[in-house]
PDB file of C-alpha atoms in Angstrom:
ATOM      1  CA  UNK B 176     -64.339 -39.154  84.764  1.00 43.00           C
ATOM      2  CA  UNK B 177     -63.673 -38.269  80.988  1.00 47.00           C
ATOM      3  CA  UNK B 178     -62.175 -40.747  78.839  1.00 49.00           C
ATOM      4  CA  UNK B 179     -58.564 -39.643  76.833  1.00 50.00           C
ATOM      5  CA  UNK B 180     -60.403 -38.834  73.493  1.00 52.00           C
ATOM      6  CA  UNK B 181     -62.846 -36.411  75.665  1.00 53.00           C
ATOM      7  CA  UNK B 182     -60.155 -34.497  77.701  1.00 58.00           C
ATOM      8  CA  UNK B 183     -58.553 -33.915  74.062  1.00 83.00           C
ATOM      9  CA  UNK B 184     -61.290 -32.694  72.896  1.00 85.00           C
ATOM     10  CA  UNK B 185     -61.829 -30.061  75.767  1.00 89.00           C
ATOM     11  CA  UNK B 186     -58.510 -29.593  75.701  1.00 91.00           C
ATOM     12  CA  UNK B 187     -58.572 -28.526  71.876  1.00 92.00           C
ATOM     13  CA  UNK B 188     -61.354 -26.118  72.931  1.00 93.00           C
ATOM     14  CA  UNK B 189     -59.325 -24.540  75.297  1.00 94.00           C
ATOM     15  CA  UNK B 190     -56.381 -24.136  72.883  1.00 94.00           C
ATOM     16  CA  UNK B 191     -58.990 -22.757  69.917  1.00 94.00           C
ATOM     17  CA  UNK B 192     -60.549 -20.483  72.555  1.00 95.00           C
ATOM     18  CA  UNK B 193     -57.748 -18.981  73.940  1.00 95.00           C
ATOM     19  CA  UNK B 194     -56.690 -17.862  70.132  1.00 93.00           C
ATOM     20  CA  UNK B 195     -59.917 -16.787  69.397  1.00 95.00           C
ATOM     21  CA  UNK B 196     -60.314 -14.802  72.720  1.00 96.00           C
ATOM     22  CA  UNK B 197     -56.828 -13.086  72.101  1.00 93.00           C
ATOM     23  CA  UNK B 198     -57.607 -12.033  68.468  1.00 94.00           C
ATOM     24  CA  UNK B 199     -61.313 -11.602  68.485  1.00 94.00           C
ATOM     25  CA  UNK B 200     -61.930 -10.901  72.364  1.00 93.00           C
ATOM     26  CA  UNK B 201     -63.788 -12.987  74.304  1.00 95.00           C
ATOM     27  CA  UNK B 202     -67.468 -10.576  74.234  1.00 95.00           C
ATOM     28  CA  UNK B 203     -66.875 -11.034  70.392  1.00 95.00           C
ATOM     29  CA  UNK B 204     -66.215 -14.647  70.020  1.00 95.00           C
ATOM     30  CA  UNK B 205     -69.253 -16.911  69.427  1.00 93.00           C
ATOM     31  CA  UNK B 206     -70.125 -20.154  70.407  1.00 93.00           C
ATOM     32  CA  UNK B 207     -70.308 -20.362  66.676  1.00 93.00           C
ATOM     33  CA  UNK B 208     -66.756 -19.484  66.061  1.00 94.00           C
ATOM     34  CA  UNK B 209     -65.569 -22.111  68.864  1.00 94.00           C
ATOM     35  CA  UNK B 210     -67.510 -24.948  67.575  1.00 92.00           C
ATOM     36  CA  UNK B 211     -66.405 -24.008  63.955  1.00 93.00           C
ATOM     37  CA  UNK B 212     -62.651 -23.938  64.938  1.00 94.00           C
ATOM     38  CA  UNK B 213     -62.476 -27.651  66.183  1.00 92.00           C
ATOM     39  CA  UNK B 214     -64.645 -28.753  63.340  1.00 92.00           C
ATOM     40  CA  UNK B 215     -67.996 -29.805  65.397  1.00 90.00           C
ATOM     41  CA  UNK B 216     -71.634 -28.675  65.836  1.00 88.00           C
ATOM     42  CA  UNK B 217     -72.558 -25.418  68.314  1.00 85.00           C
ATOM     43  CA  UNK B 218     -74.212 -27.872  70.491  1.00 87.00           C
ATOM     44  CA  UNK B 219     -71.876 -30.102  71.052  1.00 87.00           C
ATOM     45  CA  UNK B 220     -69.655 -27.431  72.767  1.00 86.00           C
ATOM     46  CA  UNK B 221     -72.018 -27.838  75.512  1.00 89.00           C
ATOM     47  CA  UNK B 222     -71.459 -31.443  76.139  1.00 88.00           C
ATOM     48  CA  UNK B 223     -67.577 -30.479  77.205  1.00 90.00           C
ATOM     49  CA  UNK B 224     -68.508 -26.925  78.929  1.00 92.00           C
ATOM     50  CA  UNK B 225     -71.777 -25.379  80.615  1.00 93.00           C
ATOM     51  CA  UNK B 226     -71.431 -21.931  78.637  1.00 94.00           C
ATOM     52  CA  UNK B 227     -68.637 -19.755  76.965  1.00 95.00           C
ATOM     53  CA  UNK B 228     -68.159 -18.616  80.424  1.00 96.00           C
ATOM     54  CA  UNK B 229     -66.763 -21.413  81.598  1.00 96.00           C
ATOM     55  CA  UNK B 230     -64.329 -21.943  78.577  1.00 95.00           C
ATOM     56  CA  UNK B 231     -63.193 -18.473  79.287  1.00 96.00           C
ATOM     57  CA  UNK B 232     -62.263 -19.675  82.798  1.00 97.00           C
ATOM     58  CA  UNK B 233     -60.815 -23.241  81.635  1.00 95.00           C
ATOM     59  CA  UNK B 234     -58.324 -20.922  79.301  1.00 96.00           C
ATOM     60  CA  UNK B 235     -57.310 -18.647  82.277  1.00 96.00           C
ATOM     61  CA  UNK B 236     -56.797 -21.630  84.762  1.00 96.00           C
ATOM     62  CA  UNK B 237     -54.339 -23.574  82.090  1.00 93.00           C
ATOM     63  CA  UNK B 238     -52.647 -20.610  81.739  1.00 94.00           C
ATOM     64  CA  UNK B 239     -51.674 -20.080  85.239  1.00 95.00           C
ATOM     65  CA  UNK B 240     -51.176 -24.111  85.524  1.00 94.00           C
ATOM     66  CA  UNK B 241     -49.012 -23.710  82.453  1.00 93.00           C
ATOM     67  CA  UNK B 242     -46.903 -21.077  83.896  1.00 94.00           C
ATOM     68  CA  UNK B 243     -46.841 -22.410  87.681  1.00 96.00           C
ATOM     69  CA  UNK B 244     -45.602 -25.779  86.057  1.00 95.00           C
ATOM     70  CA  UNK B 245     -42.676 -23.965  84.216  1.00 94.00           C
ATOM     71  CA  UNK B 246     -41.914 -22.161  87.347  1.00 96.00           C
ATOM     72  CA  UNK B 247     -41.347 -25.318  89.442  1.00 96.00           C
ATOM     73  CA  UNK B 248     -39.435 -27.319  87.290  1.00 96.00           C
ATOM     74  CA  UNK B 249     -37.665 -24.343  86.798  1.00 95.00           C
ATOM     75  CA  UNK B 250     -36.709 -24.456  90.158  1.00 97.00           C
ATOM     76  CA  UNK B 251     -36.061 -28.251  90.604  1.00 96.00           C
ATOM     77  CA  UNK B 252     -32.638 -28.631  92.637  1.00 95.00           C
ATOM     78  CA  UNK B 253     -31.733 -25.016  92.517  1.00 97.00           C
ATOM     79  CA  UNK B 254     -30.736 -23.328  95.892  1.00 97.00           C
ATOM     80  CA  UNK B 255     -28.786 -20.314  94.698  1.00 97.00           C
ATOM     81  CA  UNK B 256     -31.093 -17.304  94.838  1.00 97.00           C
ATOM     82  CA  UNK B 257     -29.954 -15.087  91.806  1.00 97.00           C
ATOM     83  CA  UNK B 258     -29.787 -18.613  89.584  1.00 97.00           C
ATOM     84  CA  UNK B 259     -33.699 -18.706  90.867  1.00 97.00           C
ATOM     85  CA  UNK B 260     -34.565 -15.794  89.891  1.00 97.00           C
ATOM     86  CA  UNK B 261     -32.837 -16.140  86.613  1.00 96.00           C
ATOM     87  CA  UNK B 262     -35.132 -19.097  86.115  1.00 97.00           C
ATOM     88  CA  UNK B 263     -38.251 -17.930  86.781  1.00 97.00           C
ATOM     89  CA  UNK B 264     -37.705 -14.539  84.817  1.00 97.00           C
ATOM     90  CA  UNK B 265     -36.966 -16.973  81.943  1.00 96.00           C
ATOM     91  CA  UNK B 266     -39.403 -19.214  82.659  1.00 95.00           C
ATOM     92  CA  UNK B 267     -42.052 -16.414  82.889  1.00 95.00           C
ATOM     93  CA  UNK B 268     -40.935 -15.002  79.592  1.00 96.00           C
ATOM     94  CA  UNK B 269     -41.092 -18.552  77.918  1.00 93.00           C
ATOM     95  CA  UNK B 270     -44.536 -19.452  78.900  1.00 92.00           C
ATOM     96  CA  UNK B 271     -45.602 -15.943  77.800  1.00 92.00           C
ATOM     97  CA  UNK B 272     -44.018 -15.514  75.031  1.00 92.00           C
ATOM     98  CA  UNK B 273     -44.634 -19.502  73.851  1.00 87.00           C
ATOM     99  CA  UNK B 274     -47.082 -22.277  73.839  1.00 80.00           C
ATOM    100  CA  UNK B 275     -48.327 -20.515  76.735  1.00 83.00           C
ATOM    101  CA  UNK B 276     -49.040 -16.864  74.908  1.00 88.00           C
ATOM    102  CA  UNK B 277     -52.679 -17.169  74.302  1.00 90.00           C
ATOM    103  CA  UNK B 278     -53.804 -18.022  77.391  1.00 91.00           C
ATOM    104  CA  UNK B 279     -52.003 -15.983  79.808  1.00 90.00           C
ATOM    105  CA  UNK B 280     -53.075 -13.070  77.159  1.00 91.00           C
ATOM    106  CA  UNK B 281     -56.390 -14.012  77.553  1.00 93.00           C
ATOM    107  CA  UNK B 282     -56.071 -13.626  81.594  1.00 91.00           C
ATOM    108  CA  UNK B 283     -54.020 -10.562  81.274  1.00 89.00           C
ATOM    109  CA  UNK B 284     -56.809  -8.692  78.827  1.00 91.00           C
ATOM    110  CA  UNK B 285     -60.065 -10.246  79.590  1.00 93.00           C
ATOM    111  CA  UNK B 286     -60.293 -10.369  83.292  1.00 92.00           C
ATOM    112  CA  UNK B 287     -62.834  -7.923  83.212  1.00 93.00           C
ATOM    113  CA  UNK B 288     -65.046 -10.541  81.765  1.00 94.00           C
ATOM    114  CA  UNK B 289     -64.965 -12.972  84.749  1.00 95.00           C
ATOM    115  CA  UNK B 290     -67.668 -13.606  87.183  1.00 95.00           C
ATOM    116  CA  UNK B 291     -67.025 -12.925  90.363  1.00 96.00           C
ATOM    117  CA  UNK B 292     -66.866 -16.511  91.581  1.00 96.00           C
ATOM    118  CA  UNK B 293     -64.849 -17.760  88.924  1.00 96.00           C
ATOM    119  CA  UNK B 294     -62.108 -14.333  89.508  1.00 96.00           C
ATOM    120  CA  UNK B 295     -61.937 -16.185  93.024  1.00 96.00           C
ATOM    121  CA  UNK B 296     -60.725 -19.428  91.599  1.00 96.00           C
ATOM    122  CA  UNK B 297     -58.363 -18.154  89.304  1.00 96.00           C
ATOM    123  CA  UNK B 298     -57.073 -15.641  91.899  1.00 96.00           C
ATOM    124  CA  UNK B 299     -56.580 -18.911  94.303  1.00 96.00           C
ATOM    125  CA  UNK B 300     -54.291 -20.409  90.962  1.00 95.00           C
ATOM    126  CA  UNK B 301     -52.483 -16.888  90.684  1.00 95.00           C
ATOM    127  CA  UNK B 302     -51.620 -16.914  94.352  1.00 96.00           C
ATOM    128  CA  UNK B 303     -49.621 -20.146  94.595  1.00 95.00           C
ATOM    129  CA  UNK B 304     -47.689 -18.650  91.162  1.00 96.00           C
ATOM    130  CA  UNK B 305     -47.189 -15.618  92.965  1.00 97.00           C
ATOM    131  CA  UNK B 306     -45.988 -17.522  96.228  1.00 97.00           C
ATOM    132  CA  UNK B 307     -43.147 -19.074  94.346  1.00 97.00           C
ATOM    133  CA  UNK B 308     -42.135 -16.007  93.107  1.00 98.00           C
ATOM    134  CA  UNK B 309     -42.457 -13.803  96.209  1.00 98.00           C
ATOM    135  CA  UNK B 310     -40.265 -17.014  98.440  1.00 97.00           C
ATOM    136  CA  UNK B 311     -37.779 -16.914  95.169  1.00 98.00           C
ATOM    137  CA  UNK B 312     -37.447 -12.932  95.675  1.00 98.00           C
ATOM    138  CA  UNK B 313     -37.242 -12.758  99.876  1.00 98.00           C
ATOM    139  CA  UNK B 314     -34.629 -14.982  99.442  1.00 97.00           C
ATOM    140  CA  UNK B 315     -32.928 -12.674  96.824  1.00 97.00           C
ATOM    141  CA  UNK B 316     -33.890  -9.769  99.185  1.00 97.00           C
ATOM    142  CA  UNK B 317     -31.552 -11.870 102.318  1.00 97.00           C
ATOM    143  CA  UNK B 318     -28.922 -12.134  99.713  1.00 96.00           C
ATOM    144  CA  UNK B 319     -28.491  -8.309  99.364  1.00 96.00           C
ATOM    145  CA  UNK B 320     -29.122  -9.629  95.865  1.00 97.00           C
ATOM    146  CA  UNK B 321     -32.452  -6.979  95.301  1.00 97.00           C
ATOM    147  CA  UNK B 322     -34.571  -4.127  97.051  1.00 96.00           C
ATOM    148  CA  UNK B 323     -35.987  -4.980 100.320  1.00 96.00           C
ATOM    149  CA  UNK B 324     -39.418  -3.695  98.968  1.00 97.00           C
ATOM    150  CA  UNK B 325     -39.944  -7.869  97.357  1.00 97.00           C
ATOM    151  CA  UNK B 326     -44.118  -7.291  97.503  1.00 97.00           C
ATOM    152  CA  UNK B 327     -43.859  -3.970  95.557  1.00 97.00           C
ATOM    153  CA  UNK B 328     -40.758  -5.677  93.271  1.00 97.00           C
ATOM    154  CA  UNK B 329     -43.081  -8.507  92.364  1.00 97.00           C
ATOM    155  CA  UNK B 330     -45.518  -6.503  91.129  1.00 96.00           C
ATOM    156  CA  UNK B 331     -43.185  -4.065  89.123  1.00 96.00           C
ATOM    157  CA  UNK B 332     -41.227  -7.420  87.784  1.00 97.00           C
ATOM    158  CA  UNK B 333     -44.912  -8.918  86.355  1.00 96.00           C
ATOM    159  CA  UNK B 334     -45.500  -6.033  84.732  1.00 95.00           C
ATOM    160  CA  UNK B 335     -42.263  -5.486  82.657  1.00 95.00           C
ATOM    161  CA  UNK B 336     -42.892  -9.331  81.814  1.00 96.00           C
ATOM    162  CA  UNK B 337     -46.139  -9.410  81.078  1.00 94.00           C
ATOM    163  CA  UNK B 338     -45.611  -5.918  79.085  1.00 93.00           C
ATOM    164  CA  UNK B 339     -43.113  -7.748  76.926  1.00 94.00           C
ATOM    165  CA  UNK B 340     -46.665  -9.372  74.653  1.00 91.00           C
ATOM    166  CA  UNK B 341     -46.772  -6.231  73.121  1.00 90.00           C
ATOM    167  CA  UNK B 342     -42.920  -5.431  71.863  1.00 93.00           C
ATOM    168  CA  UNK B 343     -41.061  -8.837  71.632  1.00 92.00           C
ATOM    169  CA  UNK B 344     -40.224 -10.481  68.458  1.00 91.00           C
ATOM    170  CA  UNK B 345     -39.353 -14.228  68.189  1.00 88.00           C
ATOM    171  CA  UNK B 346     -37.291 -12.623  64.715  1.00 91.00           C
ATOM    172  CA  UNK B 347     -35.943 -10.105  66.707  1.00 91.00           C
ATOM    173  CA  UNK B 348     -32.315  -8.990  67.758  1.00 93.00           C
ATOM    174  CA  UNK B 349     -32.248 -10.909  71.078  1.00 93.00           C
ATOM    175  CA  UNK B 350     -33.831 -14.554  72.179  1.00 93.00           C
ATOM    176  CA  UNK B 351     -35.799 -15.204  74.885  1.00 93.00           C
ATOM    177  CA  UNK B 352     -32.775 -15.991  77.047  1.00 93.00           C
ATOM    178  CA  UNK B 353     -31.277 -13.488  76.251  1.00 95.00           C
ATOM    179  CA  UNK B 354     -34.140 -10.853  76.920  1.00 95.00           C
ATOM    180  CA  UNK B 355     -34.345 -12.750  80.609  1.00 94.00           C
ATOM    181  CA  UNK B 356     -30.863 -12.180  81.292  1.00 95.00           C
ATOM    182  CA  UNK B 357     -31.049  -8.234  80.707  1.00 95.00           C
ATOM    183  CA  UNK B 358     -34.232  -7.898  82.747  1.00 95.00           C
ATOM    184  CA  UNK B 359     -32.632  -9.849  85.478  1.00 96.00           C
ATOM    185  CA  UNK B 360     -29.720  -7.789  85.154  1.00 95.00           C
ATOM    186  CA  UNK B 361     -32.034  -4.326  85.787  1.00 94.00           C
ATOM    187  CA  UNK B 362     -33.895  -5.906  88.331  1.00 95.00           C
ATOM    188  CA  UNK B 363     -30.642  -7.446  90.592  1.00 95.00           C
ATOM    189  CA  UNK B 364     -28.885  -4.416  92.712  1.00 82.00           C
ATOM    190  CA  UNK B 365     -25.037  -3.313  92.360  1.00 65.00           C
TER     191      UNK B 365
END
């Protein structure tokens, strides 16, 4: 079991990876430039993780446990569907496009770089995510309140919000609420 000051300090790796993995990539980031962005010796990286692949995975699996957290207290006490799916569109886009950004960059880019085992794990995390969402859209779907097609909706709705990385500014004409709001307003029917 670590103590507080050593899940801090992993935890600070994650955080300096996941920047470093977004702007650099993760096939060009060293274990140099890790260790050198917490302020500690190549080495001593090792004593939190086995090897860089296994920081890449740590900084995927927060992401997802970032995002599934905002999700479900998102939902907390909430029964109407179209006030559900206003929350998690909102929620989505505020983990994305927050605290959250690096790290669900870094599993929407650098997937690719994944072993095969560790894909499995984080595709395990990504399912329960996904679960809320697809429960959250049936229930839209009963409502009349979206397309029957919920599997094939899902999909398209992840990747208009994921997509969002690339054009949204925090200085821009709209706020993140407000982006939400006009997405849910495309994606609801009549």
């Amino acid at each position: 079991m670590q103590n507080t000051l050593d899940k801090t300090r992993r935890d600070e790796l994650i955080d300096a990876a996941s920047h470093l993995f977004r702007s650099q990539g993760y096939e060009r980031t060293t274990v140099r430039d890790l260790a050198q962005a917490v302020g500690m010796q190549s080495g001593s990286l090792f004593y939190h993780f086995k090897n860089k692949a296994e920081i890449l995975e740590a900084v995927m699996a927060k992401g997802v446990a970032d995002i599934t957290a905002v999700a479900e207290f998102a939902l907390e006490g909430v029964t109407e569907p179209k006030e559900k799916l206003r929350r998690l569109v909102t929620g989505h886009l505020t983990a994305l496009l927050g605290s959250s950004q690096h790290a669900l960059e870094v599993l929407l880019y650098e997937w690719h770089s994944l072993s095969t085992e560790a894909r499995d794990r984080i595709v395990q995390l990504r399912d329960r995510y996904e679960t809320l969402w697809q429960q959250v859209l049936d229930e839209a779907a009963t409502a009349g309140l979206v397309h029957p097609d919920t599997t094939f909706l899902r999909k398209m709705i992840f990747g208009s919000l994921n997509w969002t990385v690339q054009w949204y500014r925090p200085d821009g004409s709209m706020s993140i609420e407000e982006m939400g709001d006009r997405m849910l307003n495309l994606i609801l029917r009549g």
